[in-house]
GROMACS .gro file of C-alpha atoms in nm:
model
  387
    1MET     CA    1   8.161   8.945  -4.092
    2ALA     CA    2   7.924   8.632  -4.259
    3THR     CA    3   7.993   8.572  -4.615
    4VAL     CA    4   7.696   8.395  -4.834
    5SER     CA    5   7.843   8.072  -5.060
    6LEU     CA    6   7.661   7.743  -5.155
    7ASN     CA    7   7.751   7.541  -4.868
    8PRO     CA    8   7.939   7.190  -5.090
    9SER     CA    9   7.807   6.912  -4.870
   10LYS     CA   10   7.447   6.983  -5.025
   11ILE     CA   11   7.636   6.998  -5.362
   12ASN     CA   12   7.422   6.643  -5.534
   13GLN     CA   13   7.257   6.573  -5.116
   14SER     CA   14   6.982   6.496  -4.992
   15ARG     CA   15   6.822   6.796  -4.825
   16SER     CA   16   6.826   6.799  -4.420
   17GLU     CA   17   6.552   6.766  -4.196
   18SER     CA   18   6.332   7.063  -4.063
   19GLN     CA   19   6.385   7.207  -3.772
   20LYS     CA   20   6.121   7.226  -3.524
   21PRO     CA   21   5.834   7.530  -3.541
   22ILE     CA   22   5.758   7.768  -3.341
   23SER     CA   23   5.409   7.941  -3.330
   24SER     CA   24   5.505   8.293  -3.247
   25PHE     CA   25   5.694   8.564  -3.345
   26LEU     CA   26   5.967   8.688  -3.113
   27SER     CA   27   5.912   9.062  -3.060
   28LEU     CA   28   6.244   9.271  -3.011
   29SER     CA   29   6.414   9.548  -2.884
   30GLU     CA   30   6.246   9.866  -2.845
   31PRO     CA   31   6.197   9.957  -3.177
   32ILE     CA   32   6.172  10.282  -3.390
   33LYS     CA   33   5.851  10.359  -3.480
   34ILE     CA   34   5.777  10.544  -3.801
   35SER     CA   35   5.443  10.598  -3.963
   36LEU     CA   36   5.436  10.441  -4.332
   37PRO     CA   37   5.379  10.680  -4.609
   38THR     CA   38   4.983  10.735  -4.742
   39SER     CA   39   4.791  10.846  -4.986
   40HIS     CA   40   4.557  11.047  -4.739
   41SER     CA   41   4.815  11.202  -4.526
   42SER     CA   42   5.068  11.409  -4.543
   43THR     CA   43   5.158  11.508  -4.139
   44LYS     CA   44   5.498  11.417  -4.075
   45THR     CA   45   5.556  11.149  -3.815
   46LYS     CA   46   5.760  11.154  -3.529
   47LEU     CA   47   6.056  10.893  -3.473
   48PHE     CA   48   6.125  10.736  -3.107
   49LEU     CA   49   6.494  10.635  -3.164
   50PRO     CA   50   6.592  10.365  -2.908
   51LYS     CA   51   6.876  10.255  -2.740
   52SER     CA   52   7.150  10.188  -2.878
   53HIS     CA   53   7.200   9.843  -3.118
   54GLN     CA   54   7.463   9.578  -3.043
   55PHE     CA   55   7.558   9.476  -3.371
   56ARG     CA   56   7.876   9.209  -3.378
   57SER     CA   57   8.018   9.293  -3.602
   58ASN     CA   58   8.366   7.709  -5.122
   59SER     CA   59   8.306   7.514  -5.410
   60ILE     CA   60   8.153   7.295  -5.601
   61SER     CA   61   8.199   6.938  -5.734
   62GLU     CA   62   7.989   6.889  -5.983
   63SER     CA   63   7.924   6.516  -6.128
   64SER     CA   64   7.942   6.615  -6.564
   65ILE     CA   65   7.822   6.453  -6.835
   66SER     CA   66   8.017   6.441  -7.178
   67SER     CA   67   7.849   6.632  -7.421
   68PRO     CA   68   8.054   6.848  -7.751
   69THR     CA   69   7.922   7.229  -7.703
   70GLY     CA   70   7.755   7.213  -8.037
   71ASP     CA   71   7.569   6.883  -8.010
   72SER     CA   72   7.253   6.976  -7.805
   73SER     CA   73   7.116   6.646  -7.777
   74ALA     CA   74   7.430   6.429  -7.665
   75PHE     CA   75   7.296   6.395  -7.302
   76SER     CA   76   7.480   6.101  -7.075
   77ILE     CA   77   7.515   6.129  -6.763
   78THR     CA   78   7.872   6.038  -6.655
   79GLY     CA   79   8.107   5.980  -6.333
   80ASP     CA   80   8.417   6.221  -6.210
   81GLU     CA   81   8.599   6.179  -6.515
   82ASN     CA   82   8.483   6.509  -6.642
   83ASP     CA   83   8.485   6.681  -6.323
   84ASP     CA   84   8.827   6.884  -6.434
   85ASP     CA   85   8.659   6.966  -6.772
   86PRO     CA   86   8.557   7.359  -6.749
   87SER     CA   87   8.387   7.289  -7.080
   88ALA     CA   88   8.203   6.945  -6.944
   89GLU     CA   89   7.794   7.020  -6.900
   90LEU     CA   90   7.614   6.903  -6.607
   91SER     CA   91   7.308   6.708  -6.523
   92PHE     CA   92   7.215   6.564  -6.174
   93LEU     CA   93   6.903   6.448  -5.966
   94ASP     CA   94   6.995   6.392  -5.644
   95PRO     CA   95   6.832   5.978  -5.588
   96ASP     CA   96   6.699   6.043  -5.263
   97VAL     CA   97   6.471   6.324  -5.362
   98ASP     CA   98   6.130   6.247  -5.537
   99PRO     CA   99   6.136   6.390  -5.869
  100ARG     CA  100   5.732   6.503  -5.841
  101SER     CA  101   5.805   6.699  -5.555
  102ILE     CA  102   6.019   6.918  -5.770
  103SER     CA  103   5.758   7.200  -5.863
  104GLU     CA  104   5.958   7.481  -5.913
  105TRP     CA  105   6.254   7.557  -6.142
  106GLU     CA  106   6.581   7.862  -6.144
  107LEU     CA  107   6.683   7.913  -6.502
  108ASP     CA  108   6.936   8.154  -6.645
  109PHE     CA  109   6.955   8.194  -7.010
  110CYS     CA  110   7.274   8.407  -7.146
  111SER     CA  111   7.559   8.473  -7.274
  112ARG     CA  112   7.926   8.369  -7.121
  113PRO     CA  113   8.288   8.532  -7.140
  114ILE     CA  114   8.345   8.207  -7.380
  115LEU     CA  115   8.447   8.283  -7.733
  116ASP     CA  116   8.398   7.931  -7.914
  117ILE     CA  117   8.539   7.826  -8.237
  118ARG     CA  118   8.389   8.138  -8.421
  119GLY     CA  119   8.520   8.412  -8.220
  120LYS     CA  120   8.115   8.420  -8.093
  121LYS     CA  121   7.977   8.454  -7.711
  122LEU     CA  122   7.908   8.090  -7.609
  123TRP     CA  123   7.554   8.106  -7.447
  124GLU     CA  124   7.496   7.856  -7.158
  125LEU     CA  125   7.142   7.757  -7.057
  126VAL     CA  126   7.191   7.697  -6.659
  127VAL     CA  127   6.929   7.535  -6.441
  128CYS     CA  128   6.800   7.462  -6.061
  129ASP     CA  129   6.561   7.375  -5.864
  130GLY     CA  130   6.616   7.599  -5.526
  131THR     CA  131   6.815   7.266  -5.301
  132LEU     CA  132   7.010   7.218  -5.578
  133SER     CA  133   6.864   6.896  -5.632
  134LEU     CA  134   6.837   6.912  -5.982
  135GLN     CA  135   7.080   7.050  -6.165
  136HIS     CA  136   7.158   7.132  -6.576
  137THR     CA  137   7.377   7.304  -6.766
  138LYS     CA  138   7.449   7.311  -7.109
  139PHE     CA  139   7.639   7.537  -7.384
  140PHE     CA  140   7.472   7.726  -7.690
  141PRO     CA  141   7.594   7.908  -7.960
  142ASN     CA  142   7.512   8.209  -8.016
  143ASN     CA  143   7.281   8.127  -8.358
  144VAL     CA  144   7.018   7.965  -8.194
  145ILE     CA  145   6.890   8.169  -7.851
  146ASN     CA  146   6.545   8.180  -7.944
  147SER     CA  147   6.234   8.059  -7.775
  148ILE     CA  148   6.237   7.713  -7.994
  149THR     CA  149   6.529   7.651  -7.866
  150LEU     CA  150   6.473   7.667  -7.500
  151ARG     CA  151   6.159   7.508  -7.492
  152ASP     CA  152   6.359   7.215  -7.662
  153ALA     CA  153   6.593   7.242  -7.420
  154ILE     CA  154   6.326   7.221  -7.111
  155LEU     CA  155   6.198   6.912  -7.270
  156SER     CA  156   6.486   6.740  -7.325
  157ILE     CA  157   6.578   6.837  -6.932
  158SER     CA  158   6.223   6.662  -6.822
  159ASP     CA  159   6.280   6.334  -7.030
  160ILE     CA  160   6.674   6.337  -6.961
  161LEU     CA  161   6.635   6.342  -6.551
  162GLY     CA  162   6.300   6.145  -6.579
  163VAL     CA  163   6.167   6.464  -6.355
  164PRO     CA  164   5.761   6.588  -6.449
  165LEU     CA  165   5.768   6.939  -6.630
  166PRO     CA  166   5.778   7.227  -6.341
  167GLU     CA  167   5.458   7.466  -6.251
  168LYS     CA  168   5.673   7.769  -6.219
  169ILE     CA  169   6.047   7.851  -6.352
  170ARG     CA  170   6.165   8.171  -6.209
  171PHE     CA  171   6.436   8.392  -6.393
  172PHE     CA  172   6.638   8.712  -6.244
  173ARG     CA  173   6.717   8.893  -6.623
  174SER     CA  174   6.403   9.106  -6.729
  175GLN     CA  175   6.598   9.099  -7.083
  176MET     CA  176   6.465   8.775  -7.146
  177GLN     CA  177   6.155   8.740  -7.064
  178THR     CA  178   5.977   8.774  -7.375
  179ILE     CA  179   6.188   8.460  -7.463
  180ILE     CA  180   6.145   8.301  -7.133
  181THR     CA  181   5.749   8.371  -7.113
  182LYS     CA  182   5.716   8.250  -7.509
  183ALA     CA  183   5.902   7.903  -7.411
  184CYS     CA  184   5.702   7.827  -7.104
  185GLY     CA  185   5.357   7.940  -7.236
  186GLU     CA  186   5.363   7.699  -7.531
  187LEU     CA  187   5.465   7.395  -7.226
  188GLY     CA  188   5.179   7.491  -6.936
  189ILE     CA  189   5.480   7.647  -6.717
  190LYS     CA  190   5.401   8.021  -6.556
  191PRO     CA  191   5.680   8.191  -6.565
  192VAL     CA  192   5.796   8.398  -6.256
  193PRO     CA  193   6.061   8.712  -6.266
  194SER     CA  194   6.212   8.718  -5.946
  195LYS     CA  195   6.555   8.800  -5.815
  196ARG     CA  196   6.449   8.488  -5.553
  197CYS     CA  197   6.679   8.287  -5.728
  198LEU     CA  198   6.945   8.264  -5.434
  199SER     CA  199   7.022   7.900  -5.563
  200LEU     CA  200   7.070   7.989  -5.939
  201ILE     CA  201   7.258   8.340  -5.882
  202LEU     CA  202   7.490   8.177  -5.599
  203TRP     CA  203   7.599   7.874  -5.825
  204LEU     CA  204   7.626   8.126  -6.131
  205GLU     CA  205   7.881   8.313  -5.885
  206GLU     CA  206   8.084   7.990  -5.835
  207ARG     CA  207   8.068   7.810  -6.212
  208TYR     CA  208   8.208   8.190  -6.261
  209GLU     CA  209   8.542   8.030  -6.030
  210THR     CA  210   8.534   7.662  -6.112
  211VAL     CA  211   8.409   7.722  -6.511
  212TYR     CA  212   8.402   7.990  -6.683
  213MET     CA  213   8.784   8.148  -6.584
  214ARG     CA  214   8.923   7.785  -6.628
  215HIS     CA  215   8.780   7.742  -6.978
  216PRO     CA  216   8.986   7.801  -7.293
  217GLY     CA  217   8.769   8.026  -7.443
  218PHE     CA  218   8.691   8.280  -7.146
  219GLN     CA  219   8.792   8.654  -7.171
  220LYS     CA  220   8.858   8.850  -6.913
  221GLY     CA  221   8.759   9.189  -6.821
  222SER     CA  222   8.430   9.065  -7.048
  223LYS     CA  223   8.117   9.272  -6.879
  224PRO     CA  224   7.738   9.088  -6.917
  225LEU     CA  225   7.581   9.095  -7.235
  226LEU     CA  226   7.249   9.127  -6.990
  227ALA     CA  227   7.312   9.311  -6.671
  228LEU     CA  228   7.031   9.328  -6.392
  229ASP     CA  229   6.816   9.644  -6.379
  230ASN     CA  230   6.864   9.882  -6.126
  231PRO     CA  231   6.583  10.123  -6.202
  232PHE     CA  232   6.452  10.433  -5.967
  233PRO     CA  233   6.214  10.365  -5.715
  234MET     CA  234   5.903  10.398  -5.827
  235GLU     CA  235   5.617  10.538  -5.543
  236LEU     CA  236   5.486  10.257  -5.318
  237PRO     CA  237   5.105  10.159  -5.440
  238GLU     CA  238   4.795  10.187  -5.218
  239ASN     CA  239   4.711   9.827  -5.184
  240LEU     CA  240   5.058   9.811  -5.012
  241PHE     CA  241   5.057  10.078  -4.735
  242GLY     CA  242   5.129   9.971  -4.432
  243GLU     CA  243   5.056  10.255  -4.123
  244LYS     CA  244   5.371  10.180  -3.878
  245TRP     CA  245   5.705   9.994  -3.928
  246ALA     CA  246   6.041   9.957  -3.685
  247PHE     CA  247   6.391   9.825  -3.709
  248VAL     CA  248   6.366   9.517  -3.533
  249GLN     CA  249   6.649   9.252  -3.515
  250LEU     CA  250   6.623   8.844  -3.405
  251PRO     CA  251   6.858   8.647  -3.307
  252PHE     CA  252   6.965   8.430  -3.605
  253SER     CA  253   6.849   8.109  -3.413
  254ALA     CA  254   6.517   8.287  -3.379
  255VAL     CA  255   6.480   8.357  -3.730
  256GLN     CA  256   6.555   7.980  -3.808
  257GLU     CA  257   6.255   7.864  -3.625
  258GLU     CA  258   6.076   8.105  -3.769
  259VAL     CA  259   6.130   8.044  -4.109
  260SER     CA  260   6.073   7.677  -4.006
  261SER     CA  261   5.718   7.742  -3.855
  262LEU     CA  262   5.550   7.906  -4.210
  263GLU     CA  263   5.535   7.543  -4.307
  264THR     CA  264   5.358   7.449  -4.028
  265ARG     CA  265   5.078   7.746  -3.949
  266PHE     CA  266   4.900   7.985  -4.171
  267ALA     CA  267   5.115   8.265  -4.285
  268PHE     CA  268   5.233   8.447  -4.583
  269GLY     CA  269   5.609   8.436  -4.614
  270GLY     CA  270   5.910   8.307  -4.755
  271SER     CA  271   6.189   8.121  -4.683
  272LEU     CA  272   6.559   8.029  -4.774
  273ASP     CA  273   6.728   7.711  -4.708
  274LEU     CA  274   6.989   7.855  -4.513
  275ASP     CA  275   7.161   7.558  -4.507
  276LEU     CA  276   7.238   7.553  -4.850
  277LEU     CA  277   7.334   7.907  -4.852
  278GLY     CA  278   7.614   7.747  -4.592
  279LEU     CA  279   7.578   8.117  -4.348
  280GLU     CA  280   7.793   8.100  -4.117
  281ILE     CA  281   7.624   8.323  -3.834
  282ASP     CA  282   7.646   8.229  -3.460
  283ASP     CA  283   7.258   8.187  -3.314
  284LYS     CA  284   7.322   8.424  -3.064
  285THR     CA  285   7.363   8.697  -3.348
  286LEU     CA  286   7.102   8.946  -3.390
  287VAL     CA  287   6.956   8.951  -3.757
  288PRO     CA  288   6.851   9.268  -3.902
  289GLY     CA  289   6.491   9.325  -4.055
  290LEU     CA  290   6.192   9.562  -4.111
  291ALA     CA  291   5.881   9.534  -3.883
  292VAL     CA  292   5.518   9.662  -4.020
  293ALA     CA  293   5.212   9.701  -3.877
  294SER     CA  294   4.889   9.769  -4.043
  295SER     CA  295   4.534   9.698  -3.918
  296ARG     CA  296   4.470   9.523  -4.306
  297ALA     CA  297   4.778   9.313  -4.178
  298LYS     CA  298   4.615   9.010  -4.359
  299PRO     CA  299   4.506   9.211  -4.703
  300LEU     CA  300   4.844   9.328  -4.660
  301ALA     CA  301   5.023   9.039  -4.631
  302ALA     CA  302   4.850   8.858  -4.900
  303TRP     CA  303   4.961   9.115  -5.164
  304MET     CA  304   5.307   9.146  -5.052
  305ASN     CA  305   5.310   8.741  -5.068
  306GLY     CA  306   5.268   8.789  -5.513
  307LEU     CA  307   5.536   9.018  -5.550
  308GLU     CA  308   5.821   8.799  -5.494
  309VAL     CA  309   5.956   9.031  -5.248
  310CYS     CA  310   6.374   9.040  -5.305
  311SER     CA  311   6.496   9.315  -5.032
  312VAL     CA  312   6.447   9.608  -4.802
  313GLU     CA  313   6.786   9.847  -4.815
  314VAL     CA  314   6.815  10.260  -4.641
  315ASP     CA  315   6.845  10.500  -4.892
  316ALA     CA  316   7.005  10.695  -4.641
  317ALA     CA  317   7.047  11.027  -4.935
  318GLN     CA  318   6.654  11.023  -4.981
  319ALA     CA  319   6.633  10.932  -4.593
  320SER     CA  320   6.378  10.648  -4.719
  321LEU     CA  321   6.357  10.252  -4.738
  322ILE     CA  322   6.407  10.044  -5.088
  323LEU     CA  323   6.147   9.775  -5.142
  324SER     CA  324   6.293   9.555  -5.405
  325VAL     CA  325   6.026   9.341  -5.565
  326GLY     CA  326   6.010   9.104  -5.878
  327VAL     CA  327   6.340   9.088  -6.138
  328SER     CA  328   6.347   9.522  -6.180
  329THR     CA  329   6.081   9.693  -5.978
  330ARG     CA  330   6.180   9.916  -5.720
  331TYR     CA  331   5.952  10.097  -5.476
  332VAL     CA  332   5.988  10.355  -5.174
  333TYR     CA  333   5.881  10.179  -4.891
  334ALA     CA  334   5.901  10.441  -4.631
  335ARG     CA  335   6.060  10.781  -4.567
  336TYR     CA  336   6.176  10.949  -4.208
  337ASN     CA  337   6.246  11.254  -4.100
  338LYS     CA  338   6.627  11.309  -4.155
  339ASN     CA  339   6.872  11.396  -3.891
  340ALA     CA  340   7.191  11.295  -3.740
  341ALA     CA  341   7.009  11.044  -3.484
  342THR     CA  342   6.792  10.871  -3.764
  343THR     CA  343   7.057  10.903  -4.008
  344GLN     CA  344   7.284  10.708  -3.788
  345GLU     CA  345   7.009  10.412  -3.707
  346ALA     CA  346   6.974  10.380  -4.082
  347GLU     CA  347   7.343  10.355  -4.163
  348ALA     CA  348   7.342  10.074  -3.793
  349TRP     CA  349   7.072   9.876  -3.972
  350GLU     CA  350   7.246   9.815  -4.322
  351ALA     CA  351   7.600   9.772  -4.177
  352ALA     CA  352   7.390   9.488  -3.970
  353LYS     CA  353   7.280   9.327  -4.285
  354LYS     CA  354   7.644   9.342  -4.414
  355GLU     CA  355   7.758   9.189  -4.127
  356CYS     CA  356   7.533   8.853  -4.135
  357GLY     CA  357   7.613   8.888  -4.546
  358GLY     CA  358   7.325   9.044  -4.667
  359LEU     CA  359   7.056   8.823  -4.441
  360HIS     CA  360   6.756   9.043  -4.321
  361PHE     CA  361   6.373   9.038  -4.318
  362LEU     CA  362   6.022   9.149  -4.368
  363ALA     CA  363   5.748   9.129  -4.090
  364ILE     CA  364   5.395   9.188  -4.095
  365GLN     CA  365   5.217   9.218  -3.773
  366ASP     CA  366   4.864   9.351  -3.636
  367ASN     CA  367   5.085   9.580  -3.439
  368LEU     CA  368   5.414   9.608  -3.333
  369ASP     CA  369   5.383   9.510  -3.024
  370SER     CA  370   5.189   9.148  -3.112
  371ASP     CA  371   5.411   8.820  -3.040
  372ASP     CA  372   5.303   8.709  -3.421
  373CYS     CA  373   5.317   8.801  -3.751
  374VAL     CA  374   5.080   8.713  -4.045
  375GLY     CA  375   5.379   8.727  -4.297
  376PHE     CA  376   5.721   8.712  -4.280
  377TRP     CA  377   5.956   8.700  -4.574
  378LEU     CA  378   6.371   8.629  -4.517
  379LEU     CA  379   6.522   8.814  -4.772
  380LEU     CA  380   6.882   8.790  -4.916
  381ASP     CA  381   7.039   9.148  -5.016
  382LEU     CA  382   7.277   8.981  -5.330
  383PRO     CA  383   7.554   9.167  -5.534
  384PRO     CA  384   7.474   9.064  -5.903
  385PRO     CA  385   7.597   8.752  -6.093
  386PRO     CA  386   7.938   8.831  -6.268
  387VAL     CA  387   7.778   8.669  -6.625
   0.00000   0.00000   0.00000
């Protein structure tokens, strides 16, 4: 079974060269075809089962900065002398990356399972970009948590590392939306609530084991103050309706090529830095996905492109597929007639996703037999971070 963790070789390393693109979406083995729900018809749809599928079954080395926990102005890049100090803070910019190319940051501002000398939980600001070319952490006492502190900290990162303020900042905690939105608004930055902060989420998981657990103030068993939302799914908005969908699968090598092609052809979608994620998947391993067909595929893909698509999951109990977008929005994306065969197929799709470490994809096409797609999103179903 594949696992996902940050690739240690990518920490403080430059980006790898992109793969050669391809121009067409690869068709898959015979799919399931089910009509998506529409507001115009309640006609029951028929499921065509495919042939049985054959699914085959870290550490971060930080270059830290030395800064007292209570001093928000002391930032200086140091060598490796603080690498083993869990209270040390970090400020890093890959020297091989053009600072002007980093236009989007990922940010978390939340308490940690660590008590300060007052017996109060420490808060921490963790910032990175999607490739970890930029990395920054800083601890704060709990009595200074507000939008002004965050605004000033964002400005400090820009000044210290010599990078321009980003165009967008993604964050995954809905409870912090007011503070983050206000701080970003004062700086002319677009705040983007999104669980597609995968580099950040994996980095927090890594820091939990390599930093927080080793901190002298660590509180074992402490639950996260701001747990991630998992609300009841809503009905799908009409503009997001498709006409048919199918469980499909692509070899991992083909998925990599499809992601690379997003950069060279006109298509909506979203990619992931597969090298950074450290996924150990054989090129021939079949990655599960969902193909959606629509006669209005381009408008549909355009609407989807603004949603920060996070994941697709099967709800076998309700015989439905759930689409997660943003930070706390879930939609009933499709339903199917529940019986032993469809339940088995849906569970096999979820099992295949787990075999791939949560990796899956969503593709939008003109029709299910097309060799091309107008939208392709590579998705990763991750558990919430432990903090």
